[in-house]
């Protein structure tokens, strides 16, 4: 591999990416067009019930609907007609309301994009707060102790719909600072933007905070500090160096703020694109669903192109010339407080689970509905009088097991596709646009409602953050000087994989996966809440949050237990990776060019 060949690959890369975008977009639109026919239910029956809520329509009514909508023509004819109408600026009319689709979509898209911009501002602000300490100390050569990132893990684990409910109740209803419902002006954007942006910002900031020490450990940073460069100048360049690796995480974040903000839009009664797509998918109303899906695809592609351009601007000529310096994390001290915190959280979580396993999670006592915590019910009871501690304990293994399995599969798929970025880049942009709820509807149409069908749906969309991150890290590793030196000294693919790619990619992607673990639990819960995943009365943490969310104002303890359990799980997981053992064991194999010269026959 040489600099010239790398440049040639870069010139061919846009063509492969463009073909990937076109293929993935066409496949997604085709899958959406097949949804009514894959579901196993009569599309005419679903549409008629959405129109009039008639549970027992007559055969004559169904035949009339089929004739009106042309359902006997099949999905591909409908898709062709819809695509033909788009060429003339006509997205069709809603099967349910009979109104033109384009005005509805334009209004919903404008609302969602406005909300997305506000949430992005909050995301950037929270991310900056998370990594401010590291920037300050690192730019002054005073960074001695590693951070576990526990605060970022706690904020990232906050359920967005639960945070939205709390903000609407406290800041909207009790204090009256901002509107708690509707979309009337800039003030209506504040609370939903906070609910969406705080967890996303904590996740982005946590990843950035873990990458900054390696940037401050580079020779240029030490040299600049020795020559008296201002700390702010050093901090800006360190941020520029590390931001390029974290920037691809904004792609699923941006699209998720538009298409995946359904719960927040419902809580604040916001007429956004997420609600429009979900309502259309549930009613099998194809014209608005297809148009909303196309809008999300175009948004994802535009965001992907913008992020790619920003990355190449940040990295500069070094990426194109194959002269990018590699990041090597310094050996920082690990505080005892991190281990004590992780241990305390693990013990607390274990006590909750064991205590809950000793109780009956299905016992219903209507006279004990929504009781506050007491000696008899340490976490209180839910709306049916069931003991919340019992349901929390019995749901722990299933919740953690399924979420870990989904996260592991998503991370593995992301690593594999991320290593083939020339093929998968366009697929990542399109797949990032698919809301998990819509993926759940598609998979459930084939597999039926089950926990594993929901898990498959999350896997279909959950791999994209890891693929984007792995592709960015591998691209930087390939452009590093020591990588080219290793190749020139005869290092083979196996040696490069063990000593370069895995040490550069795996620790960071693993930490990202553990930060996203609570989000995976909540996405699985949202599918179960819609009847697409885990079915009641199974005690599952995300379902506990979803079922009890309407009672937040009246009985906040109903969501406090499962929310705290999610936070404890996130802290334990993140603190485990902060011990440094994974990174050090992989980093130990990351050799410098001199050692490769002595082992040129390796791999």
Coordinates of C-alpha atoms in Angstrom, one line a residue:
X1 CA 0.0 0.0 0.0
X2 CA 1.3 3.4 -0.9
X3 CA 0.2 7.0 -0.8
X4 CA -0.6 6.9 -4.5
X5 CA -2.8 3.8 -4.2
X6 CA -4.6 5.3 -1.3
X7 CA -5.3 8.4 -3.3
X8 CA -6.6 6.2 -6.2
X9 CA -8.9 4.3 -3.8
X10 CA -10.2 7.7 -2.5
X11 CA -11.1 8.8 -6.0
X12 CA -13.0 5.5 -6.6
X13 CA -14.7 5.7 -3.3
X14 CA -17.5 8.2 -4.1
X15 CA -18.8 6.0 -7.0
X16 CA -19.1 3.0 -4.7
X17 CA -20.7 5.1 -2.0
X18 CA -23.2 6.5 -4.5
X19 CA -24.2 3.1 -5.7
X20 CA -24.5 2.0 -2.1
X21 CA -26.8 4.9 -1.3
X22 CA -29.0 4.2 -4.3
X23 CA -29.2 0.5 -3.6
X24 CA -29.9 0.9 0.1
X25 CA -32.5 3.6 -0.5
X26 CA -34.3 1.6 -3.1
X27 CA -34.4 -1.5 -0.9
X28 CA -35.8 0.5 2.1
X29 CA -38.5 2.2 0.0
X30 CA -39.4 -1.2 -1.5
X31 CA -39.6 -2.8 2.0
X32 CA -41.9 0.1 3.2
X33 CA -44.1 -0.4 0.1
X34 CA -44.5 -4.1 1.0
X35 CA -45.5 -3.4 4.6
X36 CA -49.3 -3.8 4.2
X37 CA -48.9 -7.0 2.3
X38 CA -46.2 -8.4 4.6
X39 CA -48.3 -7.8 7.7
X40 CA -50.6 -10.7 7.1
X41 CA -53.7 -8.5 7.6
X42 CA -55.9 -7.1 4.9
X43 CA -54.7 -3.6 4.1
X44 CA -58.2 -2.5 3.4
X45 CA -59.2 -3.6 6.9
X46 CA -56.4 -1.6 8.6
X47 CA -57.2 1.5 6.6
X48 CA -60.9 1.3 7.2
X49 CA -60.3 0.9 11.0
X50 CA -58.0 3.9 10.9
X51 CA -60.7 5.9 9.2
X52 CA -63.7 5.0 11.3
X53 CA -62.5 2.7 14.1
X54 CA -65.1 0.2 12.8
X55 CA -64.0 -3.2 14.3
X56 CA -66.4 -5.3 12.2
X57 CA -66.6 -3.9 8.7
X58 CA -68.8 -5.6 6.1
X59 CA -67.3 -7.4 3.0
X60 CA -68.9 -4.7 0.9
X61 CA -67.1 -1.9 2.8
X62 CA -63.8 -3.8 2.4
X63 CA -64.3 -4.3 -1.3
X64 CA -65.1 -0.6 -1.7
X65 CA -61.8 0.4 0.0
X66 CA -59.8 -2.0 -2.1
X67 CA -61.3 -0.6 -5.3
X68 CA -60.7 3.0 -4.1
X69 CA -57.1 2.4 -3.3
X70 CA -56.3 -0.1 -6.0
X71 CA -55.0 -2.6 -3.6
X72 CA -55.5 -5.5 -6.0
X73 CA -52.9 -4.1 -8.2
X74 CA -50.1 -5.0 -5.8
X75 CA -47.3 -3.1 -4.0
X76 CA -45.0 -2.6 -6.9
X77 CA -47.6 -0.9 -9.0
X78 CA -48.4 1.4 -6.2
X79 CA -44.7 2.2 -5.7
X80 CA -44.3 2.9 -9.4
X81 CA -47.3 5.3 -9.4
X82 CA -46.0 7.1 -6.3
X83 CA -42.5 7.5 -7.8
X84 CA -44.0 8.8 -11.0
X85 CA -46.1 11.3 -9.1
X86 CA -43.0 12.6 -7.3
X87 CA -41.4 13.6 -10.6
X88 CA -44.4 16.0 -11.0
X89 CA -44.3 17.2 -7.4
X90 CA -47.2 15.0 -6.3
X91 CA -46.7 12.7 -3.3
X92 CA -50.2 11.3 -3.5
X93 CA -53.1 11.6 -1.0
X94 CA -53.4 9.9 2.4
X95 CA -55.4 6.7 2.3
X96 CA -56.9 7.5 5.7
X97 CA -57.6 11.3 5.6
X98 CA -57.8 11.8 1.8
X99 CA -55.7 14.9 2.1
X100 CA -52.6 15.7 0.0
X101 CA -49.4 14.3 1.5
X102 CA -46.9 16.9 0.5
X103 CA -48.3 19.8 2.6
X104 CA -48.5 17.5 5.7
X105 CA -45.0 16.3 5.2
X106 CA -43.6 19.8 4.5
X107 CA -45.0 21.1 7.8
X108 CA -43.9 18.1 9.8
X109 CA -40.4 18.2 8.3
X110 CA -40.0 21.9 9.1
X111 CA -41.0 21.3 12.7
X112 CA -38.7 18.3 13.1
X113 CA -35.7 20.0 11.5
X114 CA -36.2 23.1 13.8
X115 CA -36.4 20.8 16.8
X116 CA -33.3 18.9 15.6
X117 CA -31.3 22.2 15.3
X118 CA -32.3 23.1 18.9
X119 CA -31.4 19.6 20.1
X120 CA -28.0 19.8 18.3
X121 CA -27.2 23.0 20.1
X122 CA -28.0 21.3 23.5
X123 CA -25.9 18.3 22.3
X124 CA -22.9 20.4 21.6
X125 CA -23.2 22.4 24.8
X126 CA -23.5 19.2 27.0
X127 CA -20.6 17.5 25.1
X128 CA -18.5 20.6 25.7
X129 CA -19.2 20.6 29.4
X130 CA -18.3 16.9 29.7
X131 CA -14.9 17.3 28.2
X132 CA -14.0 20.9 29.5
X133 CA -11.9 19.5 32.4
X134 CA -9.8 17.3 30.1
X135 CA -9.3 20.2 27.6
X136 CA -8.2 22.6 30.4
X137 CA -5.8 20.2 32.1
X138 CA -4.5 18.6 29.0
X139 CA -3.6 21.9 27.3
X140 CA -1.6 22.8 30.4
X141 CA 0.2 19.5 30.7
X142 CA -1.5 18.9 34.0
X143 CA -3.5 15.8 33.1
X144 CA -2.4 13.2 35.5
X145 CA -5.5 11.2 36.4
X146 CA -7.8 9.4 34.0
X147 CA -11.6 10.0 34.1
X148 CA -14.0 7.1 34.3
X149 CA -16.8 9.1 32.5
X150 CA -19.4 8.2 35.2
X151 CA -21.2 11.5 34.9
X152 CA -21.4 11.1 31.1
X153 CA -22.7 7.5 31.5
X154 CA -25.4 8.6 34.0
X155 CA -26.6 11.4 31.6
X156 CA -26.4 9.1 28.6
X157 CA -28.5 6.5 30.4
X158 CA -31.4 8.9 31.1
X159 CA -34.5 7.7 29.1
X160 CA -35.4 10.6 26.8
X161 CA -39.2 10.1 27.2
X162 CA -38.8 10.0 31.0
X163 CA -36.7 13.2 30.9
X164 CA -39.3 14.8 28.6
X165 CA -42.0 13.9 31.1
X166 CA -40.1 15.4 34.0
X167 CA -39.3 18.6 32.1
X168 CA -42.9 19.0 31.0
X169 CA -44.2 18.4 34.5
X170 CA -41.7 20.5 36.4
X171 CA -40.7 23.3 34.0
X172 CA -43.9 23.4 32.0
X173 CA -46.8 22.7 34.4
X174 CA -45.5 23.4 37.9
X175 CA -43.2 26.4 37.2
X176 CA -44.7 27.6 34.0
X177 CA -41.4 28.6 32.5
X178 CA -42.0 27.1 29.0
X179 CA -45.0 25.6 27.1
X180 CA -45.5 21.9 28.1
X181 CA -47.5 21.1 25.0
X182 CA -48.0 22.2 21.4
X183 CA -45.7 24.0 18.9
X184 CA -46.4 27.7 19.0
X185 CA -43.0 29.3 18.7
X186 CA -39.3 29.2 19.8
X187 CA -40.3 28.8 23.5
X188 CA -42.0 25.5 22.6
X189 CA -38.7 24.1 21.4
X190 CA -36.7 24.5 24.7
X191 CA -38.0 21.6 26.8
X192 CA -38.1 18.9 24.0
X193 CA -34.6 20.1 22.8
X194 CA -33.3 19.5 26.3
X195 CA -34.9 16.1 26.5
X196 CA -33.3 15.0 23.2
X197 CA -30.0 16.8 23.5
X198 CA -28.8 16.1 27.1
X199 CA -28.5 12.2 26.7
X200 CA -27.0 12.6 23.1
X201 CA -24.6 15.3 24.3
X202 CA -23.4 13.1 27.2
X203 CA -22.8 10.2 24.8
X204 CA -20.8 12.4 22.3
X205 CA -19.0 14.2 25.1
X206 CA -18.0 10.9 26.8
X207 CA -16.5 9.5 23.6
X208 CA -14.6 12.8 23.0
X209 CA -13.4 13.0 26.6
X210 CA -11.8 9.5 26.3
X211 CA -10.0 10.4 23.1
X212 CA -8.5 13.8 24.1
X213 CA -5.7 12.5 26.4
X214 CA -4.2 10.6 23.4
X215 CA -4.1 13.9 21.4
X216 CA -2.4 15.8 24.2
X217 CA 0.1 13.0 24.4
X218 CA 1.3 13.5 20.8
X219 CA 4.8 15.0 20.2
X220 CA 3.4 18.2 18.7
X221 CA 1.4 19.0 21.9
X222 CA 4.5 18.6 24.1
X223 CA 6.6 20.7 21.7
X224 CA 4.1 23.5 21.5
X225 CA 3.8 23.6 25.3
X226 CA 7.6 23.7 25.6
X227 CA 7.8 26.6 23.2
X228 CA 5.1 28.6 25.1
X229 CA 2.1 28.3 22.9
X230 CA -1.1 29.4 24.5
X231 CA -3.1 26.6 26.2
X232 CA -6.2 27.7 24.2
X233 CA -4.3 27.2 20.9
X234 CA -3.2 23.7 22.0
X235 CA -6.7 22.8 23.1
X236 CA -8.2 23.8 19.8
X237 CA -5.8 21.7 17.8
X238 CA -6.3 18.7 20.1
X239 CA -10.0 19.0 19.8
X240 CA -9.7 19.2 16.0
X241 CA -7.5 16.0 16.1
X242 CA -10.0 14.0 18.1
X243 CA -13.2 15.5 16.9
X244 CA -12.7 13.8 13.5
X245 CA -13.0 10.4 15.0
X246 CA -16.1 11.2 17.0
X247 CA -17.9 13.3 14.3
X248 CA -19.4 10.2 12.5
X249 CA -21.4 9.6 15.6
X250 CA -23.4 12.7 14.8
X251 CA -24.9 11.0 11.8
X252 CA -27.2 8.5 13.7
X253 CA -27.7 11.3 16.3
X254 CA -28.9 13.8 13.8
X255 CA -31.3 11.5 12.0
X256 CA -32.5 10.0 15.3
X257 CA -33.4 13.5 16.5
X258 CA -35.7 13.8 13.5
X259 CA -37.2 10.3 12.8
X260 CA -36.6 8.7 16.2
X261 CA -38.0 11.3 18.5
X262 CA -41.5 9.9 18.4
X263 CA -42.0 9.5 22.2
X264 CA -40.8 13.1 22.9
X265 CA -43.0 14.5 20.1
X266 CA -46.0 12.7 21.6
X267 CA -45.3 13.9 25.2
X268 CA -45.0 17.5 24.0
X269 CA -47.7 17.1 21.4
X270 CA -45.4 18.2 18.6
X271 CA -46.5 17.6 15.0
X272 CA -43.2 16.3 13.8
X273 CA -42.0 13.9 11.1
X274 CA -41.5 11.0 13.6
X275 CA -45.2 11.1 14.7
X276 CA -46.3 11.3 11.1
X277 CA -44.2 8.3 10.0
X278 CA -45.3 6.2 13.0
X279 CA -49.0 7.0 12.7
X280 CA -48.9 6.2 9.0
X281 CA -47.0 3.0 9.6
X282 CA -49.5 1.8 12.2
X283 CA -52.4 2.7 9.9
X284 CA -50.5 1.2 6.9
X285 CA -51.1 4.5 5.1
X286 CA -48.5 4.1 2.4
X287 CA -48.3 7.5 0.7
X288 CA -47.3 9.6 3.8
X289 CA -45.2 6.7 5.1
X290 CA -43.2 6.4 1.8
X291 CA -42.8 10.2 1.5
X292 CA -41.6 10.5 5.1
X293 CA -39.2 7.6 4.6
X294 CA -37.8 9.3 1.5
X295 CA -37.4 12.6 3.4
X296 CA -35.4 10.8 6.1
X297 CA -33.2 9.0 3.5
X298 CA -32.4 12.3 1.8
X299 CA -31.7 13.9 5.2
X300 CA -29.4 11.0 6.1
X301 CA -27.5 11.3 2.9
X302 CA -27.1 15.0 3.2
X303 CA -25.9 14.7 6.8
X304 CA -23.5 12.0 5.8
X305 CA -22.0 14.1 3.0
X306 CA -21.7 17.1 5.3
X307 CA -20.0 15.1 8.1
X308 CA -17.6 13.5 5.7
X309 CA -16.6 16.9 4.3
X310 CA -16.1 18.2 7.9
X311 CA -13.9 15.3 8.8
X312 CA -11.7 15.8 5.8
X313 CA -11.4 19.5 6.5
X314 CA -10.5 18.8 10.2
X315 CA -7.8 16.2 9.3
X316 CA -6.4 18.2 6.5
X317 CA -3.8 17.0 4.0
X318 CA -2.4 14.4 6.4
X319 CA -5.3 12.1 5.7
X320 CA -4.9 12.4 1.9
X321 CA -1.1 12.1 2.1
X322 CA -1.0 9.1 4.4
X323 CA 1.0 11.1 7.1
X324 CA -1.5 11.2 9.9
X325 CA 0.1 10.7 13.4
X326 CA -1.3 7.8 15.4
X327 CA -3.0 8.5 18.7
X328 CA -1.5 6.6 21.7
X329 CA -3.3 7.0 25.0
X330 CA -0.9 7.9 27.9
X331 CA -0.7 5.8 31.0
X332 CA -2.8 7.9 33.4
X333 CA -3.5 7.1 37.0
X334 CA -6.7 5.4 37.8
X335 CA -8.4 6.8 41.0
X336 CA -9.7 4.5 43.7
X337 CA -13.0 6.4 43.6
X338 CA -13.7 4.9 40.2
X339 CA -13.4 1.4 41.5
X340 CA -15.3 2.2 44.6
X341 CA -18.1 3.8 42.6
X342 CA -18.3 0.9 40.2
X343 CA -18.2 -1.6 43.1
X344 CA -20.9 0.3 45.0
X345 CA -23.2 0.4 41.9
X346 CA -22.6 -3.3 41.2
X347 CA -23.5 -4.2 44.8
X348 CA -26.6 -2.0 44.8
X349 CA -27.8 -3.5 41.5
X350 CA -27.2 -7.0 42.8
X351 CA -29.1 -6.3 46.0
X352 CA -32.0 -5.0 44.1
X353 CA -32.1 -8.0 41.7
X354 CA -31.8 -10.6 44.5
X355 CA -34.4 -8.9 46.7
X356 CA -36.8 -8.7 43.7
X357 CA -36.3 -12.4 42.8
X358 CA -37.6 -13.4 46.3
X359 CA -41.0 -11.7 45.4
X360 CA -43.9 -12.5 43.1
X361 CA -43.8 -10.2 40.1
X362 CA -47.3 -11.2 38.8
X363 CA -49.4 -10.8 41.9
X364 CA -52.1 -8.2 41.3
X365 CA -53.6 -6.4 44.3
X366 CA -56.0 -3.7 43.0
X367 CA -56.4 -2.3 46.6
X368 CA -52.7 -1.5 46.6
X369 CA -52.5 0.6 43.4
X370 CA -49.7 3.2 43.1
X371 CA -48.6 2.8 46.7
X372 CA -45.4 4.8 47.7
X373 CA -42.3 3.0 48.8
X374 CA -42.7 1.3 52.2
X375 CA -41.3 -1.7 54.2
X376 CA -43.8 -4.0 52.4
X377 CA -43.0 -2.6 49.0
X378 CA -39.5 -0.9 49.0
X379 CA -40.0 0.5 45.5
X380 CA -43.8 1.0 45.7
X381 CA -46.4 -0.6 43.4
X382 CA -47.6 0.1 39.9
X383 CA -51.0 0.9 38.5
X384 CA -52.2 -2.7 39.0
X385 CA -50.9 -3.0 42.5
X386 CA -47.9 -5.2 41.5
X387 CA -44.7 -5.0 43.5
X388 CA -42.2 -2.9 41.5
X389 CA -39.2 -4.5 43.3
X390 CA -40.3 -7.9 42.3
X391 CA -40.8 -6.9 38.6
X392 CA -37.5 -5.2 38.6
X393 CA -35.7 -8.2 39.9
X394 CA -37.4 -10.8 37.7
X395 CA -36.8 -8.6 34.6
X396 CA -33.1 -8.0 35.2
X397 CA -31.7 -11.1 33.5
X398 CA -34.0 -10.9 30.5
X399 CA -33.5 -7.2 30.1
X400 CA -29.7 -7.3 30.4
X401 CA -29.3 -10.5 28.4
X402 CA -31.3 -9.4 25.4
X403 CA -29.8 -5.9 25.4
X404 CA -26.2 -7.3 25.6
X405 CA -26.9 -9.8 22.8
X406 CA -28.3 -7.1 20.6
X407 CA -25.4 -4.8 21.4
X408 CA -22.9 -7.5 20.7
X409 CA -24.4 -8.4 17.4
X410 CA -24.8 -4.8 16.4
X411 CA -21.2 -4.1 17.3
X412 CA -19.9 -7.1 15.4
X413 CA -21.9 -6.2 12.3
X414 CA -20.7 -2.6 12.6
X415 CA -17.1 -3.6 12.8
X416 CA -17.3 -5.9 9.8
X417 CA -19.1 -3.3 7.6
X418 CA -17.0 -0.5 9.0
X419 CA -13.9 -2.3 7.8
X420 CA -15.4 -2.3 4.3
X421 CA -16.2 1.4 4.2
X422 CA -16.0 1.7 0.4
X423 CA -19.0 -0.6 0.2
X424 CA -21.0 0.2 3.3
X425 CA -20.7 4.0 3.6
X426 CA -23.9 4.7 1.6
X427 CA -25.6 1.8 3.4
X428 CA -24.7 3.4 6.8
X429 CA -26.3 6.8 5.8
X430 CA -29.5 5.2 4.6
X431 CA -29.8 2.6 7.5
X432 CA -29.3 5.4 10.0
X433 CA -32.5 7.0 8.7
X434 CA -34.7 4.0 9.6
X435 CA -36.5 4.5 12.9
X436 CA -36.4 1.5 15.1
X437 CA -40.2 1.5 15.3
X438 CA -40.5 1.2 11.6
X439 CA -37.9 -1.5 11.5
X440 CA -40.0 -3.3 14.2
X441 CA -43.1 -3.0 12.1
X442 CA -41.3 -4.6 9.1
X443 CA -39.7 -7.4 11.1
X444 CA -42.9 -8.1 13.1
X445 CA -44.8 -8.4 9.8
X446 CA -42.6 -11.4 9.0
X447 CA -41.8 -12.9 12.4
X448 CA -44.8 -11.9 14.5
X449 CA -44.6 -10.0 17.8
X450 CA -41.9 -11.5 20.0
X451 CA -38.8 -10.4 21.9
X452 CA -36.5 -11.8 19.3
X453 CA -38.4 -10.1 16.5
X454 CA -37.9 -6.8 18.4
X455 CA -34.2 -7.7 18.9
X456 CA -33.8 -8.3 15.2
X457 CA -35.4 -4.9 14.4
X458 CA -32.9 -3.2 16.7
X459 CA -30.0 -5.0 15.2
X460 CA -31.2 -3.9 11.7
X461 CA -30.6 -0.2 12.7
X462 CA -28.3 -0.5 15.8
X463 CA -25.1 -1.4 13.9
X464 CA -24.8 2.0 12.1
X465 CA -23.1 4.0 14.9
X466 CA -20.4 1.3 15.3
X467 CA -19.9 1.0 11.5
X468 CA -19.5 4.8 11.1
X469 CA -17.0 4.9 14.0
X470 CA -15.0 1.9 12.9
X471 CA -14.8 3.3 9.3
X472 CA -13.5 6.6 10.6
X473 CA -10.9 5.1 12.9
X474 CA -9.7 2.6 10.3
X475 CA -9.4 5.4 7.7
X476 CA -7.2 7.4 10.1
X477 CA -5.1 4.3 11.0
X478 CA -4.5 3.6 7.3
X479 CA -3.3 7.1 6.8
X480 CA -0.8 7.0 9.8
X481 CA 2.9 7.0 9.1
X482 CA 3.7 4.0 11.2
X483 CA 1.0 2.0 9.3
X484 CA 2.7 2.7 6.0
X485 CA 6.1 1.9 7.5
X486 CA 4.8 -1.5 8.7
X487 CA 3.5 -2.3 5.2
X488 CA 6.8 -1.2 3.7
X489 CA 8.7 -3.6 6.1
X490 CA 6.6 -6.5 4.9
X491 CA 3.8 -6.8 7.5
X492 CA 1.0 -9.0 6.3
X493 CA -2.8 -8.6 6.8
X494 CA -2.8 -10.7 9.9
X495 CA -0.1 -8.7 11.6
X496 CA -1.8 -5.4 10.6
X497 CA -5.1 -6.7 12.0
X498 CA -3.6 -7.7 15.3
X499 CA -1.2 -4.8 15.9
X500 CA -2.9 -1.9 14.1
X501 CA -6.6 -2.2 13.3
X502 CA -7.9 -3.9 16.4
X503 CA -5.9 -1.7 18.9
X504 CA -7.1 1.4 17.0
X505 CA -10.7 0.5 16.8
X506 CA -11.9 -2.1 19.3
X507 CA -11.5 -0.2 22.7
X508 CA -13.3 2.9 21.4
X509 CA -16.1 1.0 19.7
X510 CA -16.6 -1.1 22.8
X511 CA -16.9 1.9 25.0
X512 CA -19.4 3.4 22.6
X513 CA -21.4 0.1 22.7
X514 CA -21.5 0.2 26.5
X515 CA -22.6 3.8 26.6
X516 CA -25.4 2.9 24.2
X517 CA -26.5 -0.1 26.3
X518 CA -29.3 1.7 28.2
X519 CA -30.6 3.1 24.9
X520 CA -30.8 -0.4 23.5
X521 CA -33.0 -1.4 26.5
X522 CA -35.3 1.5 25.9
X523 CA -35.6 0.9 22.2
X524 CA -36.6 -2.7 22.9
X525 CA -39.1 -1.4 25.4
X526 CA -40.6 1.0 23.0
X527 CA -41.2 -1.8 20.6
X528 CA -42.8 -3.9 23.3
X529 CA -45.0 -1.0 24.3
X530 CA -46.4 -0.8 20.8
X531 CA -47.1 -4.6 20.8
X532 CA -44.1 -5.4 18.6
X533 CA -41.8 -7.0 21.1
X534 CA -41.9 -8.3 24.7
X535 CA -45.5 -8.9 25.6
X536 CA -47.2 -8.2 28.9
X537 CA -47.1 -9.2 31.7
X538 CA -43.4 -10.0 31.3
X539 CA -41.4 -7.8 33.7
X540 CA -38.8 -6.0 31.7
X541 CA -37.1 -2.7 32.7
X542 CA -37.9 -0.7 29.6
X543 CA -41.5 -1.9 29.7
X544 CA -41.8 -0.8 33.3
X545 CA -40.7 2.6 32.3
X546 CA -43.1 2.7 29.3
X547 CA -46.1 1.4 31.3
X548 CA -45.6 3.7 34.2
X549 CA -44.6 6.9 32.3
X550 CA -48.2 8.2 32.4
X551 CA -48.0 8.2 36.2
X552 CA -44.8 10.2 36.6
X553 CA -46.6 13.3 38.0
X554 CA -48.9 11.3 40.3
X555 CA -46.5 8.5 41.4
X556 CA -42.9 9.3 40.4
X557 CA -41.6 6.2 42.3
X558 CA -43.1 4.0 39.6
X559 CA -40.4 5.0 37.2
X560 CA -37.6 5.8 39.7
X561 CA -36.7 2.2 40.3
X562 CA -36.2 1.0 36.7
X563 CA -34.6 4.4 35.8
X564 CA -32.0 4.0 38.6
X565 CA -31.4 0.4 37.6
X566 CA -30.6 1.5 34.1
X567 CA -28.2 4.2 35.4
X568 CA -26.5 1.6 37.7
X569 CA -26.1 -0.8 34.8
X570 CA -24.6 1.9 32.6
X571 CA -22.1 3.0 35.4
X572 CA -21.0 -0.6 36.0
X573 CA -20.5 -1.2 32.3
X574 CA -18.6 2.0 31.6
X575 CA -16.5 1.8 34.7
X576 CA -15.4 -1.7 33.6
X577 CA -14.0 -0.4 30.4
X578 CA -12.4 2.6 32.3
X579 CA -10.1 0.2 34.2
X580 CA -7.7 0.4 31.3
X581 CA -7.2 -3.3 30.9
X582 CA -8.8 -3.7 27.5
X583 CA -7.1 -0.7 26.0
X584 CA -3.7 -1.6 27.6
X585 CA -3.9 -5.2 26.5
X586 CA -4.7 -4.3 22.9
X587 CA -2.4 -1.3 22.9
X588 CA 0.5 -3.5 24.0
X589 CA 0.4 -5.1 20.6
X590 CA 0.5 -1.8 18.8
X591 CA 4.1 -1.6 17.7
X592 CA 6.2 1.1 16.2
X593 CA 7.9 0.9 12.8
X594 CA 11.2 -0.1 14.4
X595 CA 9.8 -3.3 15.9
X596 CA 8.2 -4.1 12.6
X597 CA 11.6 -3.9 10.9
X598 CA 12.8 -6.6 13.2
X599 CA 9.8 -8.8 12.5
X600 CA 9.1 -8.1 8.9
X601 CA 8.1 -11.7 8.2
X602 CA 5.3 -11.6 10.8
X603 CA 1.6 -12.1 9.7

